[in-house]
Structure formats: C-alpha cells, structure tokens
PDB file of C-alpha atoms in Angstrom:
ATOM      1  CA  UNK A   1       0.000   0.000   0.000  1.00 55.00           C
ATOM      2  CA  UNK A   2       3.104   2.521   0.346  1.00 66.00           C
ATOM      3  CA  UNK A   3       2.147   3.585  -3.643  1.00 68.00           C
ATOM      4  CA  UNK A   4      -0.953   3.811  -2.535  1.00 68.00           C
ATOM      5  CA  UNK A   5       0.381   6.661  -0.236  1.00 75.00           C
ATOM      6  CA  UNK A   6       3.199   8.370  -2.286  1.00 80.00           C
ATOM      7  CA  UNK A   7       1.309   9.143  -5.365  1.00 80.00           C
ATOM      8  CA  UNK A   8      -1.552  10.626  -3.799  1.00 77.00           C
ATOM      9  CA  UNK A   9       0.645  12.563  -1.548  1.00 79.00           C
ATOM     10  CA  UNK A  10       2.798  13.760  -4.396  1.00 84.00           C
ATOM     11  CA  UNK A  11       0.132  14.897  -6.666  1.00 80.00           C
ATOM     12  CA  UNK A  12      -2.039  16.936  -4.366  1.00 78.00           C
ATOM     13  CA  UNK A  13       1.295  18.678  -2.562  1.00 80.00           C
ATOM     14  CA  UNK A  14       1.896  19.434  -6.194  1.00 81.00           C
ATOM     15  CA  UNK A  15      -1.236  21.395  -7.070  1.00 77.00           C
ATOM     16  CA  UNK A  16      -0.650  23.492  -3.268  1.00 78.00           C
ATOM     17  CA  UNK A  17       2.730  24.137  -4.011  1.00 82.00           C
ATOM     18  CA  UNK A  18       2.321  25.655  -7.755  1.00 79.00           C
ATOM     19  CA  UNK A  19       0.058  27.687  -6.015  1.00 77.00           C
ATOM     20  CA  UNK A  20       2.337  28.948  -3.270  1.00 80.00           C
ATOM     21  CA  UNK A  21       5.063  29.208  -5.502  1.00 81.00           C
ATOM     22  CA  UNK A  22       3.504  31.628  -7.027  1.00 78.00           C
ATOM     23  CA  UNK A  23       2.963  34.138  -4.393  1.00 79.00           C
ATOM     24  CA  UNK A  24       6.340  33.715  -3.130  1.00 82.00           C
ATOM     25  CA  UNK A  25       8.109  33.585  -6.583  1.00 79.00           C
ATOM     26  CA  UNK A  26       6.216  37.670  -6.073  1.00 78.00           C
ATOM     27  CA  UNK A  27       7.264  38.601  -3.001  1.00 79.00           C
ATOM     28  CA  UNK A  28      10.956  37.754  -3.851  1.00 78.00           C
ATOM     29  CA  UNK A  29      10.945  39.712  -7.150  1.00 75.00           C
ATOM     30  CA  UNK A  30       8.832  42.665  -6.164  1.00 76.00           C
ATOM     31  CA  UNK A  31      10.633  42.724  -2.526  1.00 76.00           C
ATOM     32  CA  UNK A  32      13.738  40.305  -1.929  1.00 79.00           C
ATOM     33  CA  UNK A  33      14.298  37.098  -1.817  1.00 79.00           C
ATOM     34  CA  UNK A  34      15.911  36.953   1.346  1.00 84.00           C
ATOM     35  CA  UNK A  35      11.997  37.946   3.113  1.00 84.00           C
ATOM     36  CA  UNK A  36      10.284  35.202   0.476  1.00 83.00           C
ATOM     37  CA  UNK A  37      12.995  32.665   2.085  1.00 87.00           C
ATOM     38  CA  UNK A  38      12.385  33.541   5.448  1.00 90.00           C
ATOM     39  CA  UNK A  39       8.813  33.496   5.324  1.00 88.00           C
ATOM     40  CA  UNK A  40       8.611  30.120   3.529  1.00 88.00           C
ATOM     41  CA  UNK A  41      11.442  28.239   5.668  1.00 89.00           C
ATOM     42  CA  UNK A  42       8.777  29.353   8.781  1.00 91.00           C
ATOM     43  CA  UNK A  43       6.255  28.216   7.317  1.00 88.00           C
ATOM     44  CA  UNK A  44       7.831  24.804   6.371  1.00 86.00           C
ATOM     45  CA  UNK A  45       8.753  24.036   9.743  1.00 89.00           C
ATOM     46  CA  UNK A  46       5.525  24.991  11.454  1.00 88.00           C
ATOM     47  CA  UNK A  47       3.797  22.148   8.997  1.00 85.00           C
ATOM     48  CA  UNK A  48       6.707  19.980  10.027  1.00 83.00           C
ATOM     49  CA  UNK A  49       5.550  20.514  13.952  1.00 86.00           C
ATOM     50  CA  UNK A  50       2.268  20.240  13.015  1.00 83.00           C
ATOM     51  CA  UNK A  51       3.025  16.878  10.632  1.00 79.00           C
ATOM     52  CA  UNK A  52       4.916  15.612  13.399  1.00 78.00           C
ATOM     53  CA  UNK A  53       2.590  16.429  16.625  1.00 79.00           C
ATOM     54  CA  UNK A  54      -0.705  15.572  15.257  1.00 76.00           C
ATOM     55  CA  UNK A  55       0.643  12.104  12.615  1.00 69.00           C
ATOM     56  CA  UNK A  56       2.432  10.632  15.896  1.00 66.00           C
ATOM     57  CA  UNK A  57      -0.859  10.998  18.103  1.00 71.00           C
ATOM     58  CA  UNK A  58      -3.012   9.644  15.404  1.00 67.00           C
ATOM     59  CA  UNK A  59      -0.262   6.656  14.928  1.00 61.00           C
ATOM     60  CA  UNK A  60      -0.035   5.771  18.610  1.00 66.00           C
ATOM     61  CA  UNK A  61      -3.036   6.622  20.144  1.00 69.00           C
ATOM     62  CA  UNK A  62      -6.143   6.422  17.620  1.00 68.00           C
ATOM     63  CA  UNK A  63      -7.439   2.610  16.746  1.00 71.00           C
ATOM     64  CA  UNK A  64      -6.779   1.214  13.160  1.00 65.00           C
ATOM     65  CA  UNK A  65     -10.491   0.825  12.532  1.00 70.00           C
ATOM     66  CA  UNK A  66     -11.917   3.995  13.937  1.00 75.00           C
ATOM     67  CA  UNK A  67      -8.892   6.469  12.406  1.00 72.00           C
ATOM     68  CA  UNK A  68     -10.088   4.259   8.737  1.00 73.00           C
ATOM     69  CA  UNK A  69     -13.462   5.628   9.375  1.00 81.00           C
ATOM     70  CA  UNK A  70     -12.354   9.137  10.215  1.00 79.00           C
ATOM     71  CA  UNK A  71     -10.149   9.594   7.959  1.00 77.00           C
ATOM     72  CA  UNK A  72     -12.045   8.238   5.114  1.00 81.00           C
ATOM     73  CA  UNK A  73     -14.861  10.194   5.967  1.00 85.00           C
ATOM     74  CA  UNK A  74     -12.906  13.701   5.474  1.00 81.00           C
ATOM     75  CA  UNK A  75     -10.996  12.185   2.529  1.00 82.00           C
ATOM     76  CA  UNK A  76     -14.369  12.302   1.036  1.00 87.00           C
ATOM     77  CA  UNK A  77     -15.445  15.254   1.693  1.00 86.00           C
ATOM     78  CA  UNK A  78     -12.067  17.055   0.796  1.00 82.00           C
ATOM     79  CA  UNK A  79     -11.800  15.155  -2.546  1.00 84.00           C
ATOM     80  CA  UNK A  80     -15.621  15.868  -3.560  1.00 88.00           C
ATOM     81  CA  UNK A  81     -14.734  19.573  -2.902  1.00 85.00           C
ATOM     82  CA  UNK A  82     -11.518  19.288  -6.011  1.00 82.00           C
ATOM     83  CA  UNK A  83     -13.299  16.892  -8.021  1.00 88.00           C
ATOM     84  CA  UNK A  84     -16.835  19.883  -7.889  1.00 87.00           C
ATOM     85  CA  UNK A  85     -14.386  22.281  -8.798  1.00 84.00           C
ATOM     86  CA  UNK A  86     -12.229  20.351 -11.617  1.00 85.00           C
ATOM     87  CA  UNK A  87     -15.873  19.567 -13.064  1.00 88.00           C
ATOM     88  CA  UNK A  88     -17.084  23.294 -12.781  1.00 85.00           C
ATOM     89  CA  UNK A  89     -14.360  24.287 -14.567  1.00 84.00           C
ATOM     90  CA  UNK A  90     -13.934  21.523 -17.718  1.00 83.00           C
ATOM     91  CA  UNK A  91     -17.696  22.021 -18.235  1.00 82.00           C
ATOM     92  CA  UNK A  92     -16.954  25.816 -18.517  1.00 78.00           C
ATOM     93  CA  UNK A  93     -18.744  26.920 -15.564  1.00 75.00           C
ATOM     94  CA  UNK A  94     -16.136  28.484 -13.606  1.00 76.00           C
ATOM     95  CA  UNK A  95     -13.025  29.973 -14.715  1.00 68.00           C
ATOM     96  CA  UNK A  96      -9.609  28.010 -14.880  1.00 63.00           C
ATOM     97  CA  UNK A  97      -7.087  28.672 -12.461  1.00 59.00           C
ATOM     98  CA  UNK A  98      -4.759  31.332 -14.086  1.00 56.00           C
ATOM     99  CA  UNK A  99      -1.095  31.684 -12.399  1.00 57.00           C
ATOM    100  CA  UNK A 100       0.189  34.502 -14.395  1.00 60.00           C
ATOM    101  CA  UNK A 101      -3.018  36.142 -13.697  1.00 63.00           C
ATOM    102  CA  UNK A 102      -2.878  35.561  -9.952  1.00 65.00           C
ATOM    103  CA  UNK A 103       1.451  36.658 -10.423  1.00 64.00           C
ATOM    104  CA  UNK A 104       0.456  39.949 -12.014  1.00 65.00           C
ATOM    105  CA  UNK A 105      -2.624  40.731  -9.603  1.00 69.00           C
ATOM    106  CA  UNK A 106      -0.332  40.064  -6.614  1.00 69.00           C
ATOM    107  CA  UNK A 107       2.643  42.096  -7.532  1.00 66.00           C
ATOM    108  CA  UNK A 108       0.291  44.780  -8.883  1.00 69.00           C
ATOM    109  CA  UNK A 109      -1.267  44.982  -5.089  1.00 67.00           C
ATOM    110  CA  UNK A 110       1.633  45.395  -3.510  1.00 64.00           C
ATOM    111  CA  UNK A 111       3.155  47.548  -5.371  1.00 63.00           C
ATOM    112  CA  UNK A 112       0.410  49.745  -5.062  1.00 67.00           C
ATOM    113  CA  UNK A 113       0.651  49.539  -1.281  1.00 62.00           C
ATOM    114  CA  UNK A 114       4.274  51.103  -1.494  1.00 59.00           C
ATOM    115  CA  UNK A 115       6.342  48.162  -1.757  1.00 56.00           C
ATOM    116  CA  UNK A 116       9.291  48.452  -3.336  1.00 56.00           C
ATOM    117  CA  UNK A 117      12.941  46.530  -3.826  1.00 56.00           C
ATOM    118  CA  UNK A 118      15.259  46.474  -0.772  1.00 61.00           C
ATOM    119  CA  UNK A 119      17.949  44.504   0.757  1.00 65.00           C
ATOM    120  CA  UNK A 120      16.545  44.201   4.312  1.00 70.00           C
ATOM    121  CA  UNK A 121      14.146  42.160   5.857  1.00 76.00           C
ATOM    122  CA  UNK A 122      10.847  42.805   4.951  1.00 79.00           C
ATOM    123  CA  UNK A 123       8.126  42.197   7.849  1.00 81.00           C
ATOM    124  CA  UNK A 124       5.266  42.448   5.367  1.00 81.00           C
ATOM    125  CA  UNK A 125       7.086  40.412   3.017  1.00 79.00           C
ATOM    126  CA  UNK A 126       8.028  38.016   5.455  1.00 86.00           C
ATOM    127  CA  UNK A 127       4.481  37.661   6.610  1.00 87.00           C
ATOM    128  CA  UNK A 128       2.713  37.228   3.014  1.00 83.00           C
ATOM    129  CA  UNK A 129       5.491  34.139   1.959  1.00 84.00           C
ATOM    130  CA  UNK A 130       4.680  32.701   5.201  1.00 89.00           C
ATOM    131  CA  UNK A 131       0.870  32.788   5.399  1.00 85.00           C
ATOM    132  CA  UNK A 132       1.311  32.055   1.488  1.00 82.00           C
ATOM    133  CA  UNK A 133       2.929  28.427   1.534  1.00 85.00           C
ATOM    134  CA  UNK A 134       1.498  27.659   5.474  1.00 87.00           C
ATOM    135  CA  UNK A 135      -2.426  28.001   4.208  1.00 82.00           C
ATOM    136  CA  UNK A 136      -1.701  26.021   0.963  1.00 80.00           C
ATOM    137  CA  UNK A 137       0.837  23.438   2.931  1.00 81.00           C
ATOM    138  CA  UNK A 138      -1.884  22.780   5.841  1.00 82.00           C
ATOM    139  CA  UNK A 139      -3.543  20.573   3.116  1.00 78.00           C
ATOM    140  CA  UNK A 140      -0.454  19.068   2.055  1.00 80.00           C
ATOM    141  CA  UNK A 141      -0.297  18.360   5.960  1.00 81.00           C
ATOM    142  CA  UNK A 142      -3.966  17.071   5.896  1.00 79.00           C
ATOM    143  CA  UNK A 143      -3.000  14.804   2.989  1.00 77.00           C
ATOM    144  CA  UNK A 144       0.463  13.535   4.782  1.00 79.00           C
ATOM    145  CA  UNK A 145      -0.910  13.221   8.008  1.00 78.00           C
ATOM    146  CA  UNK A 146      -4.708  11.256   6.662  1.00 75.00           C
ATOM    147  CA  UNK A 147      -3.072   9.363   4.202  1.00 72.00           C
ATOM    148  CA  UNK A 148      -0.334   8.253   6.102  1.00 70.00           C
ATOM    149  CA  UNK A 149      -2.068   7.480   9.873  1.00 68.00           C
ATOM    150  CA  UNK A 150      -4.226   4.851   7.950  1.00 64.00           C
ATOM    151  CA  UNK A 151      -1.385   2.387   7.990  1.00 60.00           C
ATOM    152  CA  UNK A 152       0.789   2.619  10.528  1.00 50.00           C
ATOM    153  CA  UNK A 153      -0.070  -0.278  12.942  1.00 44.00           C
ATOM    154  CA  UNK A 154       1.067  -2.260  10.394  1.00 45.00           C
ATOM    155  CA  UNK A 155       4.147  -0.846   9.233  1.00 47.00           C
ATOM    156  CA  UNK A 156       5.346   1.829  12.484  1.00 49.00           C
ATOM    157  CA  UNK A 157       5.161   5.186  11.142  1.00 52.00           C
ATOM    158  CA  UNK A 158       6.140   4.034   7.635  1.00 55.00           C
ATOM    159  CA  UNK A 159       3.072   5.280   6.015  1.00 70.00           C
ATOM    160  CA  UNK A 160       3.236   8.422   7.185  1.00 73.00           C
ATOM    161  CA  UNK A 161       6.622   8.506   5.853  1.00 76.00           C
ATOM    162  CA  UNK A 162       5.879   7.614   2.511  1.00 78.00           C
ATOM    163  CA  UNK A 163       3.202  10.810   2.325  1.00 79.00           C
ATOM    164  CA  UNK A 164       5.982  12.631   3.593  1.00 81.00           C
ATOM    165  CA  UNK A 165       8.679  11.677   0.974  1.00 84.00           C
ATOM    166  CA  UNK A 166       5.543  12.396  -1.656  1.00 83.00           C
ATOM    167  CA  UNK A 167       5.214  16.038  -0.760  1.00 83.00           C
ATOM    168  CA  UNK A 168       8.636  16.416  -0.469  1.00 85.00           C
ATOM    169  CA  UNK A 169       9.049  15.006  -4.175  1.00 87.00           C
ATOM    170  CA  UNK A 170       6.977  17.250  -5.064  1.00 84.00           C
ATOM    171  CA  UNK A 171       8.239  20.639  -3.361  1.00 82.00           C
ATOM    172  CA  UNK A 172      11.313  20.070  -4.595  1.00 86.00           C
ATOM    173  CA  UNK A 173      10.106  19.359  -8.285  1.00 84.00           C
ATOM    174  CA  UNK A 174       7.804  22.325  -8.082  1.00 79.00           C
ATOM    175  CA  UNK A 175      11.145  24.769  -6.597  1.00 78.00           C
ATOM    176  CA  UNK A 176      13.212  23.109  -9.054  1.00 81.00           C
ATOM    177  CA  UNK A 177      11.094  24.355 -12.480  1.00 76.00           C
ATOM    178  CA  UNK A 178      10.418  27.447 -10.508  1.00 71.00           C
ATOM    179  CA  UNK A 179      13.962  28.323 -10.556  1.00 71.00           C
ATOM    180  CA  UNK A 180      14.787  27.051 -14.128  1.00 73.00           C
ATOM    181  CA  UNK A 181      11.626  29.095 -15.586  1.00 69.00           C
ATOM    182  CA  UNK A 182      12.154  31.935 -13.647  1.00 61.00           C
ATOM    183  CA  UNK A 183       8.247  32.558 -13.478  1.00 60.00           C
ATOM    184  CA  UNK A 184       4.869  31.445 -12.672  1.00 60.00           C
ATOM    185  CA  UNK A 185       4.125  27.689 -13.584  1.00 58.00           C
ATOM    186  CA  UNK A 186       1.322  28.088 -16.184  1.00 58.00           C
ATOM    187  CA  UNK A 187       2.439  24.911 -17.723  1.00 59.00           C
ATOM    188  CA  UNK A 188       1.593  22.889 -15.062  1.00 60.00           C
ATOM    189  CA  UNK A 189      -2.027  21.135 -16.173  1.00 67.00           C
ATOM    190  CA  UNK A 190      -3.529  22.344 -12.579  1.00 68.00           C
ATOM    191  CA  UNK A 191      -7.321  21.448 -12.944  1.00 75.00           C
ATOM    192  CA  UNK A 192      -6.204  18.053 -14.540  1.00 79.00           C
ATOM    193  CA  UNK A 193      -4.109  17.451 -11.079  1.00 76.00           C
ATOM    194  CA  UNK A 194      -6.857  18.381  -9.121  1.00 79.00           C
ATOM    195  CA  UNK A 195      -9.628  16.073 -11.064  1.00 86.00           C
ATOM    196  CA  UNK A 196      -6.829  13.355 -10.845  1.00 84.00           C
ATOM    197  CA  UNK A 197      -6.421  13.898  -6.970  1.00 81.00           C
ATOM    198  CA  UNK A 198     -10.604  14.579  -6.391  1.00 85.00           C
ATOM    199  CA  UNK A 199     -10.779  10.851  -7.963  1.00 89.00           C
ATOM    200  CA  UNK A 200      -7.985   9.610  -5.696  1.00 84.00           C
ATOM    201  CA  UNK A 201      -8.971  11.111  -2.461  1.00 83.00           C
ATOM    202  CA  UNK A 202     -12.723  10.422  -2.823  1.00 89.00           C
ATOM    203  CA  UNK A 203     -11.634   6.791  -3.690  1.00 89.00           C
ATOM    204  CA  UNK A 204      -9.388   6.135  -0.775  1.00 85.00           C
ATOM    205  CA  UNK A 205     -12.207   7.827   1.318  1.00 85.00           C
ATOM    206  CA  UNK A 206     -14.707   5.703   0.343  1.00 90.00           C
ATOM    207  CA  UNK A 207     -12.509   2.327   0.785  1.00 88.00           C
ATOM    208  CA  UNK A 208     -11.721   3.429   3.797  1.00 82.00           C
ATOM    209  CA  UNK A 209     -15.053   4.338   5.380  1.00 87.00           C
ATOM    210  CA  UNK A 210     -16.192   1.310   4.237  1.00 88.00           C
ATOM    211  CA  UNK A 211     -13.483  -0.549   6.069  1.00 82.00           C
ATOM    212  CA  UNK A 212     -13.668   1.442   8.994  1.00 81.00           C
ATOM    213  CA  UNK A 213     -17.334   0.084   9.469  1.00 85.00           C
ATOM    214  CA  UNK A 214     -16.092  -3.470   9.109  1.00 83.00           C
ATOM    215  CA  UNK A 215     -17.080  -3.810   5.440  1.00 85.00           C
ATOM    216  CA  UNK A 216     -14.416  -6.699   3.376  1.00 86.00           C
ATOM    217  CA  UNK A 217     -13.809  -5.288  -0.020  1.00 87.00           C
ATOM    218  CA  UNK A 218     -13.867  -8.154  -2.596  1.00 89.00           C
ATOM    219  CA  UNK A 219     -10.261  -8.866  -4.462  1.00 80.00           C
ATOM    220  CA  UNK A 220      -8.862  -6.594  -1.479  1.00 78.00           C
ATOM    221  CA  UNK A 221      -6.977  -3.598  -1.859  1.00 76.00           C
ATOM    222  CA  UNK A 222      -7.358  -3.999  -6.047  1.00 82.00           C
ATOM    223  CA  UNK A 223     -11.127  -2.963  -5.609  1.00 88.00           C
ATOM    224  CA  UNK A 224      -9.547   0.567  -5.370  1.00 85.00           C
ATOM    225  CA  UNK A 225      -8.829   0.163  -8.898  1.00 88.00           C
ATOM    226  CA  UNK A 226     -12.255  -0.505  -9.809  1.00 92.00           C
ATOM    227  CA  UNK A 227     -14.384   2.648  -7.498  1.00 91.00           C
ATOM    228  CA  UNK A 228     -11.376   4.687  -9.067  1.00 90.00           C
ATOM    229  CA  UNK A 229     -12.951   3.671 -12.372  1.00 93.00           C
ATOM    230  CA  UNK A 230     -16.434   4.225 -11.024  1.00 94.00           C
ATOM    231  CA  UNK A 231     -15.732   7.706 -10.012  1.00 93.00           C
ATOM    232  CA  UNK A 232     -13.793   8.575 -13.170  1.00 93.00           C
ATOM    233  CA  UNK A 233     -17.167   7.569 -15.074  1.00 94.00           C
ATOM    234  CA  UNK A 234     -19.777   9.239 -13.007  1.00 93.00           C
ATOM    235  CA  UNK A 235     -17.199  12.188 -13.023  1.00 92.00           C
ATOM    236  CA  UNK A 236     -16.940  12.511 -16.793  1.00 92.00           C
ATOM    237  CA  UNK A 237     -20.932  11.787 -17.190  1.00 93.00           C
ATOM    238  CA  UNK A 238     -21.352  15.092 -14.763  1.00 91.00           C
ATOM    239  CA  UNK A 239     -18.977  17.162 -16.976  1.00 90.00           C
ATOM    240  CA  UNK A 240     -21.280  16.210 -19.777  1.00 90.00           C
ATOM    241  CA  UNK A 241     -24.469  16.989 -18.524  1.00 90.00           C
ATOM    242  CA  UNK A 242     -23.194  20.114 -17.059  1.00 87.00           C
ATOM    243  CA  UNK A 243     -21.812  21.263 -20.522  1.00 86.00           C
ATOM    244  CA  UNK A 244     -25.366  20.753 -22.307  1.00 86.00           C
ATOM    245  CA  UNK A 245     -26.708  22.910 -19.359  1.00 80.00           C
ATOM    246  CA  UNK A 246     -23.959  25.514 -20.228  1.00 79.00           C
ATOM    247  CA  UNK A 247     -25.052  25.260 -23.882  1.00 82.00           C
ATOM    248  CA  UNK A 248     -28.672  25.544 -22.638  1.00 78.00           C
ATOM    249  CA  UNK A 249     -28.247  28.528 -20.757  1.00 75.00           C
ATOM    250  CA  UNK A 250     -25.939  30.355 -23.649  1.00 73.00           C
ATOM    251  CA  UNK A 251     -28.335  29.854 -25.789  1.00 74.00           C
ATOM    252  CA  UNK A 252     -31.609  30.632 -23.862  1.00 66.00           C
ATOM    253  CA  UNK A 253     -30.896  34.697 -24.467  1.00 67.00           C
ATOM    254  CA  UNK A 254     -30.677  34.330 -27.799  1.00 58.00           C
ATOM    255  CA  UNK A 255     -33.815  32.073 -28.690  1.00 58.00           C
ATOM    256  CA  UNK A 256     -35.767  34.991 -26.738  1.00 55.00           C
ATOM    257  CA  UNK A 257     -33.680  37.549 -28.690  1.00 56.00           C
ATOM    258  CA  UNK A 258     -35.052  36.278 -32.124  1.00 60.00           C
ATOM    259  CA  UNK A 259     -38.337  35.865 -30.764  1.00 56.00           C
TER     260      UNK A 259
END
C-alpha cells in the first residue's frame, strides 16, 4: 500500500505548491528574496511541527479501525470539494485557475501599497510568503498526516513517511522548475491534477469508510482500482451533462432575442 500513499501525496502537494510558488516567486521579485525565504522556511517548519505532533498521536493513540473511518470520511469530503471544482471548470462553468493572472494581480497589489525593492528584511514580506505556503501546505499536511495514519499499525510510522517523501518530491520538483523558468508555472495542467487527486482522495475515502465500518472489499486492496474507475465515469458523465446545461443557458438569451 506505500504507492498507494506516495502518489496521492505527491500529486495533491503538487497542485498546493504551484500555487504557493507563485505568491512567493512575487514577493521575492517585487521585494527580496531573502523575506520570500524567510517566510517560507517558517512556514515549512511549522507544517513539520504540526506533521509531526498531530501524525504521531493519530499513529499511537487512535485505533486502526476507527482512524479508517475518520479519515475516510474527510478524505471524502475534501476530494468531492476538487473533483466539484475540476468539473465546474472543464464544463466551462467556472473559470480556470490562471497563475500569471494571480502573479500579475499580486505584484500589482503590492506595489500599489508602497512596496518596493530592498535589501533588508521585509516584515510584510516576510508575513505574506509565510501565510502564502502555510495556508496552501496545511492541506499538504492534511494529505500527509490522513493518508499516512491509515497504515501505521502495520508498518510503524512508515506510512506516514511515505506521504511525507511524496510532498517532499513534489516541493522540490515544483522549486526546481520554478527556478529554471524563472516565473509562474502556467504549464503545469492544474485542474487536470486536481480532477486526478478529487478521484484519488474520494476513492481512498470511500474504501476506507467502508473498512472502517467493518465492510471486506472483494479482491482486497485492487477494488480501489475498480471505485477509481467508477468515479472517473460518473465524473466525466457530470462534466457532460453540465456542458449541455452551459449550452442551454448560452443559448436561452438568444432564442428569446429572435423571438
């Protein structure tokens, strides 16, 4: 089960730290780097306490069975709320997420607040990397500290390990093409990411809930495999339905236009 914890891990700590990036990738051009660094190193080890605090309680203290149920409960919840707004957006009825756009809005706000280039330590600046990367890591925490607590009687604290290593993979990936592009990561297919990870975490939810309440899966852990699938097709018939309604409503102006 450790893939089963890595990937998820990865991809969702992806989409969260794109999205930090980006408002720290503005605070160290428009003000310094050395306040963008600061504020995100602060920020990373907060999560770390918080990663480390909350994962060991859940590992030594919570049942197997009742943590399952817990955990797949809110996994549920928290992937139906990506997956509603992945399908909002591929049906056209909410705007994609636009990094550039969020870059230039950023750096046009504070610079209209009077922030300018300097060498010193920035308390604003410090303050806006920080809240920046500690509000989008807290879900990377919720994802490390769910996904792994779900099997650690079995393996020690391994699981929670293996969502650690995933959203460290993936901080370092994201930092890594930040600092080769030099810019916001537009590239990075964001809404795809977060309908992949919507179908993941509702699917682990939902295996786990059903464990937690004693339920035996048939063919075991490769049943994930087939609600995955289930999702995936429910998920695409939705973006369907929602696009004729789109259609619908587009064209409902002009049939009363003509008429």
């Amino acid at each position: 089960m450790q893939w089963a914890i890595t990937i998820p891990a990865f991809l969702a700590s992806a989409v969260e730290f794109v999205e930090a990036f980006t408002i720290v990738l503005v605070v160290g051009v428009t003000i310094n780097w050395r306040s963008a660094i600061v504020g995100t190193l602060a920020a990373v080890a907060a999560l770390a306490v918080i990663v480390a605090i909350f994962g060991v309680t859940l590992v030594q203290y919570v049942p197997l069975d009742a943590l399952r149920l817990a955990v797949g409960c809110i996994l549920i919840l928290f992937g139906l709320k990506w997956l509603k707004k992945a399908l909002l957006r591929y049906s056209g009825l909410k705007a994609l997420h636009d990094e550039e756009a969020i870059f230039e809005e950023t750096m046009a706000e504070l610079k209209a607040s009077g922030q300018t280039i300097t060498q010193r330590l920035q308390p604003t600046a410090v303050a806006l990397a920080f809240k920046s990367v500690f509000l989008e890591g807290l879900e990377v925490a919720f994802i490390v500290i769910t996904f792994g607590s779900t099997v650690v009687t079995q393996k020690g604290i391994g699981g929670i390990a293996s969502a650690t290593i995933g959203a460290l993979a993936a901080g370092l990936l994201v930092i890594l093409a930040g600092v080769l592009i030099k810019a916001p990561l537009t590239k990075v297919p964001e809404n795809t990411l977060k309908f992949v990870v919507g179908i993941m975490l509702t699917t682990f939810g939902t295996f786990w809930t059903a464990e937690g309440f004693g339920f035996a899966w048939p063919f075991a852990d490769a049943f994930l495999i087939i609600l995955a699938a289930l999702y995936l097709l429910a998920s695409l018939a939705i973006i369907f339905w929602l696009k004729s309604v789109r259609q619908r409503q587009l064209a409902a102006p002009a049939n009363v236009a003509r008429s």
